[in-house]
CSV table of C-alpha atoms and ligand atoms in Angstrom, one decimal:
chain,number,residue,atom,x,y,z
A,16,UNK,CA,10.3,-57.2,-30.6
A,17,UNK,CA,10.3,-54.9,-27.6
A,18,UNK,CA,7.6,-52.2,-27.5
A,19,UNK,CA,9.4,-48.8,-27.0
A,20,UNK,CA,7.4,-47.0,-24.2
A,21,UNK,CA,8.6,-43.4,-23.1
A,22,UNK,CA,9.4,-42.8,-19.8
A,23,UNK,CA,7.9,-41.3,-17.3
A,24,UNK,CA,8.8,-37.3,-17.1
A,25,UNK,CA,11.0,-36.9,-14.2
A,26,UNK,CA,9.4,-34.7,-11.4
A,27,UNK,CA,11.3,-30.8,-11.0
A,28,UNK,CA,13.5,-31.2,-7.8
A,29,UNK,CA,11.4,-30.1,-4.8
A,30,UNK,CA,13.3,-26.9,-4.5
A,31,UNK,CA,11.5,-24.0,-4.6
A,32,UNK,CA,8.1,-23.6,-3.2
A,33,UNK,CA,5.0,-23.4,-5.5
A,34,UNK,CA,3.7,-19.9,-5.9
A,35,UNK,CA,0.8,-19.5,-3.9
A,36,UNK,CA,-1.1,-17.5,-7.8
A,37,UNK,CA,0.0,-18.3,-11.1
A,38,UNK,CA,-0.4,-14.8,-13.2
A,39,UNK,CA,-3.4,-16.9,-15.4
A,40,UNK,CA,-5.2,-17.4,-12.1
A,41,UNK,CA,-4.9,-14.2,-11.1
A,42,UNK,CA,-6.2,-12.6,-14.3
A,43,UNK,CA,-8.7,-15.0,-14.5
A,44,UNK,CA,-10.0,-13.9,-10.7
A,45,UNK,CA,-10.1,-10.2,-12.3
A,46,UNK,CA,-12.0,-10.4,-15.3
A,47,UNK,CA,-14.7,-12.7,-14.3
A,48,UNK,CA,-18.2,-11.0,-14.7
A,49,UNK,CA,-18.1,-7.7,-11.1
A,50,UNK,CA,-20.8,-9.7,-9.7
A,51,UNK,CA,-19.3,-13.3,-9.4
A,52,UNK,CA,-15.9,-11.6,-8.2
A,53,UNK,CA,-17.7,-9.3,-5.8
A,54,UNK,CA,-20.0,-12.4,-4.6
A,55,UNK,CA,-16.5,-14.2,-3.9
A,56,UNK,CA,-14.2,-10.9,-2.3
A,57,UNK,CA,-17.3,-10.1,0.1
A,58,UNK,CA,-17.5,-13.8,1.4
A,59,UNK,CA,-13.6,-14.7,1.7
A,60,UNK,CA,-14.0,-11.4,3.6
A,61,UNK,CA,-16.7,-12.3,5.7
A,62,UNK,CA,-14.8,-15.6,6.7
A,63,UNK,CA,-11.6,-13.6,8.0
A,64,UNK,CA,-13.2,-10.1,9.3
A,65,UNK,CA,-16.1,-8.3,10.7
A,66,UNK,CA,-17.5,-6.9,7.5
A,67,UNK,CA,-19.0,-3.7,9.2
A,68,UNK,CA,-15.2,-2.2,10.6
A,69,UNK,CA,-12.5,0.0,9.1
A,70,UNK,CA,-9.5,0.7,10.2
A,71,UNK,CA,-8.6,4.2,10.1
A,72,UNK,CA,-4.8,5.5,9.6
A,73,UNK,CA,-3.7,9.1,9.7
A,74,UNK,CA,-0.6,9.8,7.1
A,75,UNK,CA,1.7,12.8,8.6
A,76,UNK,CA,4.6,13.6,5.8
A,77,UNK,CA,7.1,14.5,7.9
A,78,UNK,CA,9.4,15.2,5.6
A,79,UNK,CA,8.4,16.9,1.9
A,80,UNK,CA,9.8,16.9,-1.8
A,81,UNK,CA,13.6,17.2,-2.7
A,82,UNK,CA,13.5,13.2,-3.8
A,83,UNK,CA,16.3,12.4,-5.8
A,84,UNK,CA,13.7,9.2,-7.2
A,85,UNK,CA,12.1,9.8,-10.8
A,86,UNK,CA,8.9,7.8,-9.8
A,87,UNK,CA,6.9,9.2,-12.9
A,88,UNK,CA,3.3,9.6,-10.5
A,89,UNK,CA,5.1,11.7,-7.8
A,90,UNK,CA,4.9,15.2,-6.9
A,91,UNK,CA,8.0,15.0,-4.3
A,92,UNK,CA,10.7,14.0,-6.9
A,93,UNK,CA,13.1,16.9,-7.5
A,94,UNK,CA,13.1,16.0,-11.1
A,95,UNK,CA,9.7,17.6,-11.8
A,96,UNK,CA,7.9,21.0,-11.8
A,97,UNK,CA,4.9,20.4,-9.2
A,98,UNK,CA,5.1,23.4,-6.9
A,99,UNK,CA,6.1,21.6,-3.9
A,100,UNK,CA,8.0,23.2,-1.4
A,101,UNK,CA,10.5,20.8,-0.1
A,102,UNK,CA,11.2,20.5,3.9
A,103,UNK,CA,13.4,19.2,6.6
A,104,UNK,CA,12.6,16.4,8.4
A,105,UNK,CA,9.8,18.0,11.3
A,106,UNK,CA,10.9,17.8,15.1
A,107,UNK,CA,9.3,15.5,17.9
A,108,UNK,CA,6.6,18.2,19.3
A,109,UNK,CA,5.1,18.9,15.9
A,110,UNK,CA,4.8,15.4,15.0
A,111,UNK,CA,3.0,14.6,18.6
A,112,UNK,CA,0.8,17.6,18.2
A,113,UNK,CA,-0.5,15.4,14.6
A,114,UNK,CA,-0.4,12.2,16.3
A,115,UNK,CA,-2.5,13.5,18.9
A,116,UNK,CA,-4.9,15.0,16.7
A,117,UNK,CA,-5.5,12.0,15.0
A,118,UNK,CA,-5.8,9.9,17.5
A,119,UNK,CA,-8.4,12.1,19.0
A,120,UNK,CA,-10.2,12.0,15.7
A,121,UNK,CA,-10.4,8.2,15.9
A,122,UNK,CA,-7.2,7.2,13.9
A,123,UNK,CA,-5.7,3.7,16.0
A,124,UNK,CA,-2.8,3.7,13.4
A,125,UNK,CA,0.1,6.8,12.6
A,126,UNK,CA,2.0,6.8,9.3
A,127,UNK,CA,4.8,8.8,9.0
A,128,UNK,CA,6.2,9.3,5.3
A,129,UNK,CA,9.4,10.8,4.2
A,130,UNK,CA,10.9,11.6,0.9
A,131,UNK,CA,13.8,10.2,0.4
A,132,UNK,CA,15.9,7.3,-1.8
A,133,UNK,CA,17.2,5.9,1.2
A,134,UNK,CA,17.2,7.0,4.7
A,135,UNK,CA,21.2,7.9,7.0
A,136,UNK,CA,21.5,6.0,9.6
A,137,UNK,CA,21.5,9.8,11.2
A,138,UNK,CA,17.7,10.2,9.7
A,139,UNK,CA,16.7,6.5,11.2
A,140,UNK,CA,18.0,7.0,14.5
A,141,UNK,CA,15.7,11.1,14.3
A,142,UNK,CA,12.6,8.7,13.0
A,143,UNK,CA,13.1,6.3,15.7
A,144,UNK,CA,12.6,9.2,18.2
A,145,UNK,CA,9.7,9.9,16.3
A,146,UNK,CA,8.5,6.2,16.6
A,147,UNK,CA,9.0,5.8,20.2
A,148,UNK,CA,6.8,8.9,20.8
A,149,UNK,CA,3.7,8.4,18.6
A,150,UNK,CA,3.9,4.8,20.3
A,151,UNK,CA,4.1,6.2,23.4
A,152,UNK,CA,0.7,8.1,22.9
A,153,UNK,CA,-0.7,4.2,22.2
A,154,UNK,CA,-1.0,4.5,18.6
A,155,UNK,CA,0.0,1.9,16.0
A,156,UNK,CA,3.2,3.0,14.1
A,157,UNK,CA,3.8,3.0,10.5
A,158,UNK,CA,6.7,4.3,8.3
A,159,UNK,CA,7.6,4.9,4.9
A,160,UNK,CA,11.6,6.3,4.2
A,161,UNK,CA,12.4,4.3,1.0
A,162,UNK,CA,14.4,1.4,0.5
A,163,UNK,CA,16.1,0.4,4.2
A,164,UNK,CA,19.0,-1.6,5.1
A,165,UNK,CA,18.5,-4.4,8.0
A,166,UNK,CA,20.2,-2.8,10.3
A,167,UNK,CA,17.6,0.2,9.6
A,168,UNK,CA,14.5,-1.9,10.1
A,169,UNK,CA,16.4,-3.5,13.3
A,170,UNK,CA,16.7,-0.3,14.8
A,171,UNK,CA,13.0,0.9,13.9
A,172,UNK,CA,11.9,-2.2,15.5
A,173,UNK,CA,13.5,-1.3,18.6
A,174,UNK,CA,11.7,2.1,18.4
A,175,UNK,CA,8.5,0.2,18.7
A,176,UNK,CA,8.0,0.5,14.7
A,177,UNK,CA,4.6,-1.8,14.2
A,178,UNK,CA,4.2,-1.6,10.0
A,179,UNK,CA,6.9,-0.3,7.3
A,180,UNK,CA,4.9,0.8,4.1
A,181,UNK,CA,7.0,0.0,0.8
A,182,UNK,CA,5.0,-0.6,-1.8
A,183,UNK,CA,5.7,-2.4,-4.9
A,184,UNK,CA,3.6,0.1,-7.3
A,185,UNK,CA,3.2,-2.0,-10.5
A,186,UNK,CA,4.0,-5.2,-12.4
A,187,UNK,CA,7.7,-5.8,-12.9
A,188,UNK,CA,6.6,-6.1,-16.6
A,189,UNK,CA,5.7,-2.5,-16.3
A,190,UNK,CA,7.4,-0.6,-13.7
A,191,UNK,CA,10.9,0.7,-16.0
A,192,UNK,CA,8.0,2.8,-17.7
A,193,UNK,CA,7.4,4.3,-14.3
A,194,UNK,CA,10.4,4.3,-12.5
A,195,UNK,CA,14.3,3.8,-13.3
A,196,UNK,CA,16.2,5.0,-10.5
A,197,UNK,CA,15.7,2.4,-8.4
A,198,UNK,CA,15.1,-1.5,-9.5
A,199,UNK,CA,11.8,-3.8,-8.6
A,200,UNK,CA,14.8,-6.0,-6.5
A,201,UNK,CA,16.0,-3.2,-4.7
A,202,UNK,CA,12.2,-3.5,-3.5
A,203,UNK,CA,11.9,-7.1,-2.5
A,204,UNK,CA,15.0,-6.6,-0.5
A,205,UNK,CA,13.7,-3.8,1.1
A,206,UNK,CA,10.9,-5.7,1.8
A,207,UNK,CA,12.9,-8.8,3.2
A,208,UNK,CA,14.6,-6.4,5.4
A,209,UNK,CA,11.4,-5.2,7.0
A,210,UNK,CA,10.0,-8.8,7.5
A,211,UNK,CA,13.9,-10.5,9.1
A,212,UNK,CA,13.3,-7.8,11.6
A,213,UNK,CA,10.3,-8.6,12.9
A,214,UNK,CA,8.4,-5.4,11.3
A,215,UNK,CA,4.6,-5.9,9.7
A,216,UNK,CA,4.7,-5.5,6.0
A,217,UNK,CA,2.3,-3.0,4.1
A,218,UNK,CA,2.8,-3.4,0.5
A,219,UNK,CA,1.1,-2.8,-2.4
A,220,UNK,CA,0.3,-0.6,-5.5
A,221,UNK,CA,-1.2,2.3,-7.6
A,222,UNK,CA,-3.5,1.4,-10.8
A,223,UNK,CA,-3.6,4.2,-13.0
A,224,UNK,CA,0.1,4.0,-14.3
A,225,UNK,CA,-1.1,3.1,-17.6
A,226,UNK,CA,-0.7,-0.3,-17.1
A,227,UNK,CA,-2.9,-2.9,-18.8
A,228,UNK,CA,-5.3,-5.6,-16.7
A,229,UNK,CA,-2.6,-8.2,-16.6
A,230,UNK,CA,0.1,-6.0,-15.0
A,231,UNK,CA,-2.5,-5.1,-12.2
A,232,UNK,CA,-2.8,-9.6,-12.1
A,233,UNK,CA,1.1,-9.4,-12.3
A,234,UNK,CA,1.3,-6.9,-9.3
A,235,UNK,CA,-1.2,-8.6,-7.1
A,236,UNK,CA,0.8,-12.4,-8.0
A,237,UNK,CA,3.8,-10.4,-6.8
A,238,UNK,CA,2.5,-9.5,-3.8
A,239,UNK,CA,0.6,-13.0,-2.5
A,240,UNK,CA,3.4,-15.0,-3.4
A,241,UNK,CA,6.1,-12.7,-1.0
A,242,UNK,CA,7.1,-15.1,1.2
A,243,UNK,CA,5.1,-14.4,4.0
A,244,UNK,CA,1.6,-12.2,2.7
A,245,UNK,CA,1.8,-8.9,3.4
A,246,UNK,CA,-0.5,-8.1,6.7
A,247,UNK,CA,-1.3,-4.7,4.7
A,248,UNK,CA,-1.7,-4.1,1.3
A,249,UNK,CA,-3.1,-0.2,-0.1
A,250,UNK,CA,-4.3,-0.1,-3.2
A,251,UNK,CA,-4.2,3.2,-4.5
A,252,UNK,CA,-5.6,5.4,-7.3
A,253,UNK,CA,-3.0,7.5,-9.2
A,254,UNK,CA,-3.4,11.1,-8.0
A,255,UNK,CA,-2.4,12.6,-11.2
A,256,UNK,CA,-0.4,15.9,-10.4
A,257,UNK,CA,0.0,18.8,-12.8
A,258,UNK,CA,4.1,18.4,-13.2
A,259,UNK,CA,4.7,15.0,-12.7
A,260,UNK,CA,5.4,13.0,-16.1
A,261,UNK,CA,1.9,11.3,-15.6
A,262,UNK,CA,-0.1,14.8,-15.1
A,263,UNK,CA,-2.0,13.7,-18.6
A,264,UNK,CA,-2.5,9.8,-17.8
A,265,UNK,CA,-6.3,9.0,-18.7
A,266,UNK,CA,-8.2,8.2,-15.6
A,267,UNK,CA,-8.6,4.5,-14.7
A,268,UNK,CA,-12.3,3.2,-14.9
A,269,UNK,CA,-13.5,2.9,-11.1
A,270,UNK,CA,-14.1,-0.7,-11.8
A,271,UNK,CA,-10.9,-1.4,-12.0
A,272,UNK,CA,-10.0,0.0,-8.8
A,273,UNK,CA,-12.7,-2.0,-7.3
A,274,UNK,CA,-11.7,-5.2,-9.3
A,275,UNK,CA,-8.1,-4.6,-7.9
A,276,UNK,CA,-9.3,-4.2,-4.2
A,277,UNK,CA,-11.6,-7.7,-5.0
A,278,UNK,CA,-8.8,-9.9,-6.4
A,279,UNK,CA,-6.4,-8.7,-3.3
A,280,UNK,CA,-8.9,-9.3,-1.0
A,281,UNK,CA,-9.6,-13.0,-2.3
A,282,UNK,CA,-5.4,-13.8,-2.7
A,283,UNK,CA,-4.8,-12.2,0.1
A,284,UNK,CA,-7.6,-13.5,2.5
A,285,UNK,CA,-6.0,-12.1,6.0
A,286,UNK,CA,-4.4,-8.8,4.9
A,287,UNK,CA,-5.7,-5.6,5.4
A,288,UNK,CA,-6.5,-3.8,2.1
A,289,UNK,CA,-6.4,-0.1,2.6
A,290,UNK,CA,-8.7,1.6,-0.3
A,291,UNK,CA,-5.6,4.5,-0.6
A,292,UNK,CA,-5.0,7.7,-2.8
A,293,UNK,CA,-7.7,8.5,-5.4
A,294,UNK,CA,-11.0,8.4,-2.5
A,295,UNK,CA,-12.1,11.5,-3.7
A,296,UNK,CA,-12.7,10.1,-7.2
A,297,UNK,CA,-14.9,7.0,-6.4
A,298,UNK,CA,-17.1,9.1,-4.5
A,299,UNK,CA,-19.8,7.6,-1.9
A,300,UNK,CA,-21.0,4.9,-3.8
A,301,UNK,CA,-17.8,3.5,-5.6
A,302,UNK,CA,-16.4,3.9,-1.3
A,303,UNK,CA,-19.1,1.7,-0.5
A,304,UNK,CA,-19.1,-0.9,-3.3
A,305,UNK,CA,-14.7,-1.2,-2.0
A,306,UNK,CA,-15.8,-1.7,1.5
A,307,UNK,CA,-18.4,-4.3,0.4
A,308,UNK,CA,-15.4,-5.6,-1.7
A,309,UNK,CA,-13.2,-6.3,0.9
A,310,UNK,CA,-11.4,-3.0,2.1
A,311,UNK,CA,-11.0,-2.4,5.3
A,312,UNK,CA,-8.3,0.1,6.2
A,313,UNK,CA,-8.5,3.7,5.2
A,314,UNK,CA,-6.3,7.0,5.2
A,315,UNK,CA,-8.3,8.9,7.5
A,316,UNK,CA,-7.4,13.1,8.0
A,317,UNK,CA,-7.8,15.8,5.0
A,318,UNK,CA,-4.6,15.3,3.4
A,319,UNK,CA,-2.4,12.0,2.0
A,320,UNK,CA,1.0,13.3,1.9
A,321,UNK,CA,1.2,16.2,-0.5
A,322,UNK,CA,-2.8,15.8,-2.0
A,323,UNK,CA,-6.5,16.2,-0.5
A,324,UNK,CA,-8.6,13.1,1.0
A,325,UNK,CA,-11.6,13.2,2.1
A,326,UNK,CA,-12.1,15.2,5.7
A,327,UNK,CA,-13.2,13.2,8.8
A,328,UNK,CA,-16.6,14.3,9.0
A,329,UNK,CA,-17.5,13.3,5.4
A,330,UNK,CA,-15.8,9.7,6.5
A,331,UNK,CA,-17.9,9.8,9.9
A,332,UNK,CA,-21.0,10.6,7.8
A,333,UNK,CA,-20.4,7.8,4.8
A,334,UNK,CA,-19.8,5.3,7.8
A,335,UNK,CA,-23.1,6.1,9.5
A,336,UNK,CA,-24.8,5.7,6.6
A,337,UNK,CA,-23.6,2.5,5.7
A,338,UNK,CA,-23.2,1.1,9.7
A,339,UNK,CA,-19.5,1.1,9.5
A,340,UNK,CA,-17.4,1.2,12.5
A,341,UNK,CA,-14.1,2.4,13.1
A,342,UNK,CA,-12.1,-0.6,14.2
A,343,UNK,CA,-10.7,-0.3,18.0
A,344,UNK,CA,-6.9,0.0,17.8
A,345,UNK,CA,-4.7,-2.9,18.8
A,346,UNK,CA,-1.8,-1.3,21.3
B,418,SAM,N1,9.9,7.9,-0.6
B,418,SAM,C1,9.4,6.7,-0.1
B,418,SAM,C2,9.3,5.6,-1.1
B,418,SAM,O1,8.9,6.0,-2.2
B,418,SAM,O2,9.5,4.5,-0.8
B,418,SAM,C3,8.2,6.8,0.8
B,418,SAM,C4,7.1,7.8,0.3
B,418,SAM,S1,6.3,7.5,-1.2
B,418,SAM,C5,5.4,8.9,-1.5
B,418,SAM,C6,5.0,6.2,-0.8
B,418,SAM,C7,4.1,5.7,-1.9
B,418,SAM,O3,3.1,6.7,-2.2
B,418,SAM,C8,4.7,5.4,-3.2
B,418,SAM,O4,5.4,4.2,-3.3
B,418,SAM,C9,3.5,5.3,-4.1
B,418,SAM,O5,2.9,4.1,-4.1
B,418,SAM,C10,2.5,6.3,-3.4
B,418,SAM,N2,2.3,7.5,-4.2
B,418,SAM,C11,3.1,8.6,-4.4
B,418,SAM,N3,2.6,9.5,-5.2
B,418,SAM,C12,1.4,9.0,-5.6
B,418,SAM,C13,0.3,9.5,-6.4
B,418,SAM,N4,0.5,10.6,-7.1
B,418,SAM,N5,-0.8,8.8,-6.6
B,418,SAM,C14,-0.9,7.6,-5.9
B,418,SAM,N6,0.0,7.1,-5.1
B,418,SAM,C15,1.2,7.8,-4.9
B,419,DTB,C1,0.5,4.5,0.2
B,419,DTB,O1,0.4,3.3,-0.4
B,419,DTB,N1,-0.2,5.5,-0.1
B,419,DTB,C2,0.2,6.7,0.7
B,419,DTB,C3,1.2,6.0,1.7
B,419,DTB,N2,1.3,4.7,1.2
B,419,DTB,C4,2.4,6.7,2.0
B,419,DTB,C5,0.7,7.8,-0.1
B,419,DTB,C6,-0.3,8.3,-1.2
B,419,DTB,C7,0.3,9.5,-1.8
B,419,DTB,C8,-0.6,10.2,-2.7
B,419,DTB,C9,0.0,11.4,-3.3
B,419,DTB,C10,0.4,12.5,-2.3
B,419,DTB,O2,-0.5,12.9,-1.5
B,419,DTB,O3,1.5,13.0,-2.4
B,420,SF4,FE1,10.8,9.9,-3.9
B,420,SF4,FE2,9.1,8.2,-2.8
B,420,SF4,FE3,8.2,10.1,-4.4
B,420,SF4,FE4,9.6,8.1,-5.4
B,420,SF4,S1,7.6,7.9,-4.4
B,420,SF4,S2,9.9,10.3,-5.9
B,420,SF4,S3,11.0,7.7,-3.8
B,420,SF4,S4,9.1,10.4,-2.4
C-alpha cells in the first residue's frame, strides 16, 4: 500500500515585497513595559544620530481657513465654527520677512502651509515663487498644500522644494471617523507623487483622534512600509479646538505620545521624528523624555499654524538645560 504524504505547500509567487512591520510587530513594539521600549528607541537612535541635536523648523501659514476638507481635528475647515479668519495666499515680501526671522532665530528649515483640498496649478506656480525665495535666503524648504498632482511636485522641485509634508493622520481602520472628503488613497498617491519627483517625504500623524493603541501600530506600519521610509515623520498631539467636531475629545495620556515617538523612532531608524502640535501639553519633562526617545526635529517659533507653541526662548532655555543643540542646517 502506498503511504499518502501531503505535499509540500507551494511558496506565494515572489511578487510583492514583504512589509518591512507586520501590525502584530508593531503593537507588540508599543506595549512592551516604557522602559524596555525607551532602552531600545534611545539606542537605535544613538546608532543613526547625534543624540544631543534638534532640528528646528519654523511653520509660516501662508494661507488661512476657507478649507473645503471636513478633517474632524481642524480649525481651517469651512465646515466648522472656530473663529478663524480665512486669508489669501500672502505675497513674496511678507513671507521673506518670516523666513528671515526665523532663520535669524536659528530655524535651518521653512515650512510653508496652506489650506486647501488641492492646490491650481495658478496657486503652485505663486508657491513656487515662494520656494525659490525662502531657498534663496539658504534655508531648507518645506510645503504643505494638500493632495498634489505630479506635475505639481515636478514643478515644486524645480523651485528648489527640499520636503513636502502630507501626513497620513491615522490608521486606515480609523480615519472615515475623522475624515471623509478625501480617501487614505488619495493620500498614498499624493505621497507617490512627492517621492517620483525627487521631493523628501515628511509624513506622519496626530494621536488623540480617539483612536485605540492598535490604530496608532496600524499608522506607524503604514508609514515604515511606504516604499521608500519617510525621511520625516511629525508626530503630533491633537490640538483640540473649541469648533472643530473633536473640541470635546478626551486628552491622550502623554505616554502615548511618547510611545508613538519610540515605536517610529525604532521602525523608522533614519527618519527624522518631529515631536509636532500638542508641545505645550507635555511640558519640560514629557519634552525631554521625547527627545531621549528619539525626537529630533521640532516646530520652532510661537505659533503652529493657526495654534500656540512654545516661544523660542523657552526652547533655548529647555535645550540648555538638557545640552541640546540646534542642528546646523544642511543648504
Ligand atoms: N491642507 C493641507 C492638508 O491637510 O494636506 C495642509 C495643511 S494641514 C493643516 C497639515 C496637517 O496639520 C494635517 O494633516 C494634520 O496632521 C495637522 N493638523 C491640523 N490640525 C491639527 C490639530 N488641531 N492638531 C494636530 N494636528 C493638526
Ligand atoms: C504637521 O504634521 N503638523 C503641522 C504641520 N505638519 C503643517 C501642523 C500642526 C497644526 C496644529 C493646529 C494649528 O496650529 O492649526
Ligand atoms: Fe483643510 Fe488641511 Fe485642515 Fe483638512 S487639515 S481641513 S485639508 S487645512
Amino acid at each position: 500500500m502506498l503511504d499518502l504524504v501531503e505535499p509540500a505547500p507551494v511558496p506565494p509567487p515572489v511578487t510583492a515585497t514583504a512589509p518591512r512591520w507586520t501590525l502584530a510587530a508593531a503593537y507588540a513594539l508599543l506595549q512592551q513595559p516604557l522602559n524596555d521600549l525607551l532602552y531600545q528607541a534611545h539606542q537605535v537612535h544613538r546608532q543613526n544620530f547625534n543624540a544631543n541635536e534638534v532640528q528646528l523648523s519654523t511653520l509660516l501659514n501662508i494661507k488661512s481657513g476657507g478649507c473645503p476638507e471636513d478633517c474632524s481635528y481642524c480649525p481651517q475647515s469651512a465646515r466648522y465654527e472656530t473663529g478663524l479668519e480665512s486669508t489669501a495666499l500672502m505675497n513674496v515680501v511678507d513671507v521673506m520677512a518670516a523666513a528671515t526671522k526665523a532663520k535669524n532665530a536659528g530655524a535651518t528649515r521653512f515650512c510653508m502651509g496652506a489650506a486647501w483640498r488641492s492646490p491650481k496649478d495658478r496657486e503652485v506656480e505663486q508657491v513656487a515663487q515662494l520656494v525659490s525665495a525662502v531657498k534663496g535666503l539658504g534655508l531648507e524648504t518645506c510645503v504643505t498644500l494638500g493632495m498634489l498632482k505630479p506635475k505639481q511636485a515636478n514643478r515644486l522641485k524645480t523651485a528648489g522644494l527640499d520636503y513636502y509634508n502630507h501626513n497620513l493622520d491615522t490608521s486606515p481602520e480609523h480615519y472615515g471617523k475623522v475624515i471623509t472628503t478625501r480617501t487614505y488613497n488619495d493620500r498614498l498617491e499624493t505621497l507617490e507623487a512627492v517621492r517620483e519627483a525627487g521631493v523628501k517625504v515628511c509624513c506622519g500623524g496626530i494621536v488623540g483622534l480617539g483612536e485605540s493603541p492598535q490604530d496608532r501600530a496600524s499608522l506607524l506600519c503604514q508609514l515604515a512600509n511606504l516604499p521608500e521610509p519617510p525621511e520625516s515623520v511629525p508626530i503630533n498631539q491633537l490640538v483640540r479646538v473649541e469648533g472643530t467636531p473633536l473640541a470635546d475629545e478626551a486628552p491622550v495620556d502623554c505616554f502615548e505620545v511618547i510611545r508613538t515617538i519610540a515605536a517610529a523612532r525604532i521602525m523608522m531608524p533614519k527618519a527624522f521624528v518631529r515631536l509636532s502640535a500638542g508641545r505645550r501639553e507635555l511640558g519640560d519633562a514629557g519634552q525631554a523624555l521625547a527627545y531621549f526617545a528619539g525626537a529630533n526635529s521640532i516646530f520652532y517659533g510661537e505659533q503652529l499654524l493657526t495654534t500656540p507653541n512654545p516661544p523660542e526662548n523657552e526652547d533655548r532655555l529647555l535645550f540648555a538645560k538638557l545640552g541640546i543643540r540646534a542642528m546646523a542646517g544642511t543648504t
